[in-house]
Amino acid sequence: MSEKPLTYADAGVSIDAGNALVKAIAPLARSTARPGAGAELGGFGGFFDLKAAGYSDPLLVAANDGVGTKLKLAIETGWHEGVGIDLVAMCANDLIVQGAEPLFFLDYYATGKLDNEAAAAVVASIAEGCRQAGCALIGGETAEMPGMYSAGDYDLAGFCVGAVDRDKVLTGEQIRPDDVILGLASSGVHSNGFSLVRRIIQQEGWNLEQRFPGLDRSIGQGLLEPTKIYVRSLLPLVQQRRIKGLAHITGGGILENIPRILPDSCHAIVDAGRLNLPSIFALLQQGGRIAPDEMARTFNCGVGMAVIVSADSASDVSRALEGAGETVFEIGRIEEGPRGCTVGGPSGTWTSSADWSATHNA
């Protein structure tokens, strides 16, 4: 039996490395400061002043999420510079669909052995995501847990709190038949469906450095493109009450996410022929021999956010969103029927050899 006095470092946890990381990322947090939060790290908790942020009768809205198995691709390639944006996007986009402005963000980074270079790259991208969403990074937690994670692995979780004045909550209750569904273009696969993506990569023997026809970069770079954050383009329109409903297209794809915001007796009809399936999705569909209906319930298929507006305001809202930098296309309409969504297209759409449709009733 050894009589050597044990330290935390002997157990695989470096307090010094953790302290060094906090010092390294403190300027990143400060760069996300906004009215209501100074974004300083180091305390036991983070403060936010709602009054300083300009709210008079606010409701708080909270969301949390992770990045999922997309992290495995980042770890395998060593490209950590975008996954923090994914982390913020998955939370911030879930807040704006309820009319809430993201105010502050906290992250959780867990690993077996702290790699300060990789961790700093991840937190830098979290800070970038916060700047894009207009929220302050006011705290977080780094956990070094030997034995819980394989060498080089890490996991992320994010927590975002937003606010909306009580009379501006976006509930979708004003959605009616004949309303128009606009699609905001996604930046790629975003952060959903990666268990299937990784299965396709393994099955087809793809090298992540490979370039395929139609892609202007490697398959790995295309898949790791960060999730688009829609807060800044949508928030003014939401506050002006020009939007009836928003659906963040995440797990469940177009088919299952739009019904989440519909009132009873409203059914969304989405024309897949109006969606120009981006090359990255066409490649995945081909590699996995995925049926069109499975694409619609798994991936965003080029639409990261669905925006429901009245028919007479669709053109004005589209122009406003395009002026804010979004790519907008009309993808469908609301009809009377059971609460749900139908996605379909004619023969040739999404490589189908016949007319097809898929329906999900909520």
PDB file of N, CA, C and O in Angstrom, residues 50-61 99-100 103 162-169 241:
ATOM      1  N   LEU A  50     -33.760  42.874 -15.074  1.00  0.00           N
ATOM      2  CA  LEU A  50     -34.812  42.984 -16.080  1.00  0.00           C
ATOM      3  C   LEU A  50     -35.224  44.435 -16.326  1.00  0.00           C
ATOM      4  O   LEU A  50     -35.539  44.824 -17.448  1.00  0.00           O
ATOM      5  N   LYS A  51     -35.201  45.232 -15.264  1.00  0.00           N
ATOM      6  CA  LYS A  51     -35.587  46.633 -15.421  1.00  0.00           C
ATOM      7  C   LYS A  51     -34.607  47.350 -16.348  1.00  0.00           C
ATOM      8  O   LYS A  51     -35.006  48.120 -17.229  1.00  0.00           O
ATOM      9  N   ALA A  52     -33.317  47.069 -16.167  1.00  0.00           N
ATOM     10  CA  ALA A  52     -32.306  47.694 -17.018  1.00  0.00           C
ATOM     11  C   ALA A  52     -32.435  47.235 -18.469  1.00  0.00           C
ATOM     12  O   ALA A  52     -32.010  47.933 -19.392  1.00  0.00           O
ATOM     13  N   ALA A  53     -33.035  46.056 -18.674  1.00  0.00           N
ATOM     14  CA  ALA A  53     -33.232  45.544 -20.032  1.00  0.00           C
ATOM     15  C   ALA A  53     -34.471  46.132 -20.695  1.00  0.00           C
ATOM     16  O   ALA A  53     -34.740  45.852 -21.862  1.00  0.00           O
ATOM     17  N   GLY A  54     -35.246  46.919 -19.942  1.00  0.00           N
ATOM     18  CA  GLY A  54     -36.370  47.630 -20.538  1.00  0.00           C
ATOM     19  C   GLY A  54     -37.713  46.955 -20.428  1.00  0.00           C
ATOM     20  O   GLY A  54     -38.665  47.360 -21.110  1.00  0.00           O
ATOM     21  N   TYR A  55     -37.852  45.961 -19.555  1.00  0.00           N
ATOM     22  CA  TYR A  55     -39.129  45.259 -19.421  1.00  0.00           C
ATOM     23  C   TYR A  55     -39.948  45.824 -18.269  1.00  0.00           C
ATOM     24  O   TYR A  55     -39.418  46.162 -17.207  1.00  0.00           O
ATOM     25  N   SER A  56     -41.269  45.922 -18.493  1.00  0.00           N
ATOM     26  CA  SER A  56     -42.151  46.468 -17.471  1.00  0.00           C
ATOM     27  C   SER A  56     -43.040  45.404 -16.843  1.00  0.00           C
ATOM     28  O   SER A  56     -43.285  45.424 -15.640  1.00  0.00           O
ATOM     29  N   ASP A  57     -43.562  44.480 -17.656  1.00  0.00           N
ATOM     30  CA  ASP A  57     -44.430  43.416 -17.142  1.00  0.00           C
ATOM     31  C   ASP A  57     -44.013  42.094 -17.796  1.00  0.00           C
ATOM     32  O   ASP A  57     -44.764  41.502 -18.568  1.00  0.00           O
ATOM     33  N   PRO A  58     -42.786  41.639 -17.506  1.00  0.00           N
ATOM     34  CA  PRO A  58     -42.249  40.502 -18.265  1.00  0.00           C
ATOM     35  C   PRO A  58     -42.642  39.140 -17.713  1.00  0.00           C
ATOM     36  O   PRO A  58     -42.889  38.962 -16.520  1.00  0.00           O
ATOM     37  N   LEU A  59     -42.691  38.200 -18.629  1.00  0.00           N
ATOM     38  CA  LEU A  59     -42.712  36.782 -18.279  1.00  0.00           C
ATOM     39  C   LEU A  59     -41.340  36.228 -18.640  1.00  0.00           C
ATOM     40  O   LEU A  59     -40.786  36.556 -19.691  1.00  0.00           O
ATOM     41  N   LEU A  60     -40.794  35.391 -17.767  1.00  0.00           N
ATOM     42  CA  LEU A  60     -39.532  34.734 -18.072  1.00  0.00           C
ATOM     43  C   LEU A  60     -39.807  33.431 -18.815  1.00  0.00           C
ATOM     44  O   LEU A  60     -40.763  32.711 -18.505  1.00  0.00           O
ATOM     45  N   VAL A  61     -38.983  33.146 -19.794  1.00  0.00           N
ATOM     46  CA  VAL A  61     -39.092  31.917 -20.584  1.00  0.00           C
ATOM     47  C   VAL A  61     -37.725  31.242 -20.565  1.00  0.00           C
ATOM     48  O   VAL A  61     -36.712  31.904 -20.819  1.00  0.00           O
ATOM     49  N   GLY A  99     -41.913  34.327 -28.631  1.00  0.00           N
ATOM     50  CA  GLY A  99     -41.910  35.778 -28.566  1.00  0.00           C
ATOM     51  C   GLY A  99     -40.886  36.345 -27.619  1.00  0.00           C
ATOM     52  O   GLY A  99     -40.822  37.566 -27.426  1.00  0.00           O
ATOM     53  N   ALA A 100     -40.061  35.492 -27.012  1.00  0.00           N
ATOM     54  CA  ALA A 100     -39.135  35.932 -25.973  1.00  0.00           C
ATOM     55  C   ALA A 100     -37.783  36.337 -26.541  1.00  0.00           C
ATOM     56  O   ALA A 100     -37.251  35.684 -27.440  1.00  0.00           O
ATOM     57  N   LEU A 103     -32.004  36.595 -23.039  1.00  0.00           N
ATOM     58  CA  LEU A 103     -31.321  37.574 -22.197  1.00  0.00           C
ATOM     59  C   LEU A 103     -29.972  37.084 -21.707  1.00  0.00           C
ATOM     60  O   LEU A 103     -28.983  37.800 -21.783  1.00  0.00           O
ATOM     61  N   GLY A 162     -35.015  33.923 -21.328  1.00  0.00           N
ATOM     62  CA  GLY A 162     -35.449  35.097 -22.065  1.00  0.00           C
ATOM     63  C   GLY A 162     -36.646  35.727 -21.383  1.00  0.00           C
ATOM     64  O   GLY A 162     -37.153  35.234 -20.374  1.00  0.00           O
ATOM     65  N   ALA A 163     -37.108  36.830 -21.958  1.00  0.00           N
ATOM     66  CA  ALA A 163     -38.263  37.535 -21.405  1.00  0.00           C
ATOM     67  C   ALA A 163     -39.133  38.060 -22.520  1.00  0.00           C
ATOM     68  O   ALA A 163     -38.652  38.385 -23.616  1.00  0.00           O
ATOM     69  N   VAL A 164     -40.417  38.143 -22.235  1.00  0.00           N
ATOM     70  CA  VAL A 164     -41.371  38.724 -23.161  1.00  0.00           C
ATOM     71  C   VAL A 164     -42.424  39.433 -22.325  1.00  0.00           C
ATOM     72  O   VAL A 164     -42.872  38.918 -21.300  1.00  0.00           O
ATOM     73  N   ASP A 165     -42.792  40.634 -22.744  1.00  0.00           N
ATOM     74  CA  ASP A 165     -43.878  41.315 -22.046  1.00  0.00           C
ATOM     75  C   ASP A 165     -45.160  40.520 -22.222  1.00  0.00           C
ATOM     76  O   ASP A 165     -45.419  39.932 -23.284  1.00  0.00           O
ATOM     77  N   ARG A 166     -45.944  40.507 -21.166  1.00  0.00           N
ATOM     78  CA  ARG A 166     -47.108  39.632 -21.088  1.00  0.00           C
ATOM     79  C   ARG A 166     -48.039  39.751 -22.300  1.00  0.00           C
ATOM     80  O   ARG A 166     -48.611  38.758 -22.768  1.00  0.00           O
ATOM     81  N   ASP A 167     -48.175  40.948 -22.840  1.00  0.00           N
ATOM     82  CA  ASP A 167     -49.108  41.147 -23.949  1.00  0.00           C
ATOM     83  C   ASP A 167     -48.504  40.829 -25.311  1.00  0.00           C
ATOM     84  O   ASP A 167     -49.162  41.011 -26.331  1.00  0.00           O
ATOM     85  N   LYS A 168     -47.262  40.346 -25.341  1.00  0.00           N
ATOM     86  CA  LYS A 168     -46.604  40.045 -26.614  1.00  0.00           C
ATOM     87  C   LYS A 168     -46.195  38.574 -26.739  1.00  0.00           C
ATOM     88  O   LYS A 168     -45.439  38.214 -27.636  1.00  0.00           O
ATOM     89  N   VAL A 169     -46.704  37.739 -25.840  1.00  0.00           N
ATOM     90  CA  VAL A 169     -46.389  36.306 -25.920  1.00  0.00           C
ATOM     91  C   VAL A 169     -46.932  35.745 -27.234  1.00  0.00           C
ATOM     92  O   VAL A 169     -48.076  36.023 -27.627  1.00  0.00           O
ATOM     93  N   ARG A 241     -45.964  42.449 -33.642  1.00  0.00           N
ATOM     94  CA  ARG A 241     -47.137  41.574 -33.796  1.00  0.00           C
ATOM     95  C   ARG A 241     -47.475  41.320 -35.273  1.00  0.00           C
ATOM     96  O   ARG A 241     -48.648  41.215 -35.648  1.00  0.00           O
TER      97      ARG A 241
END
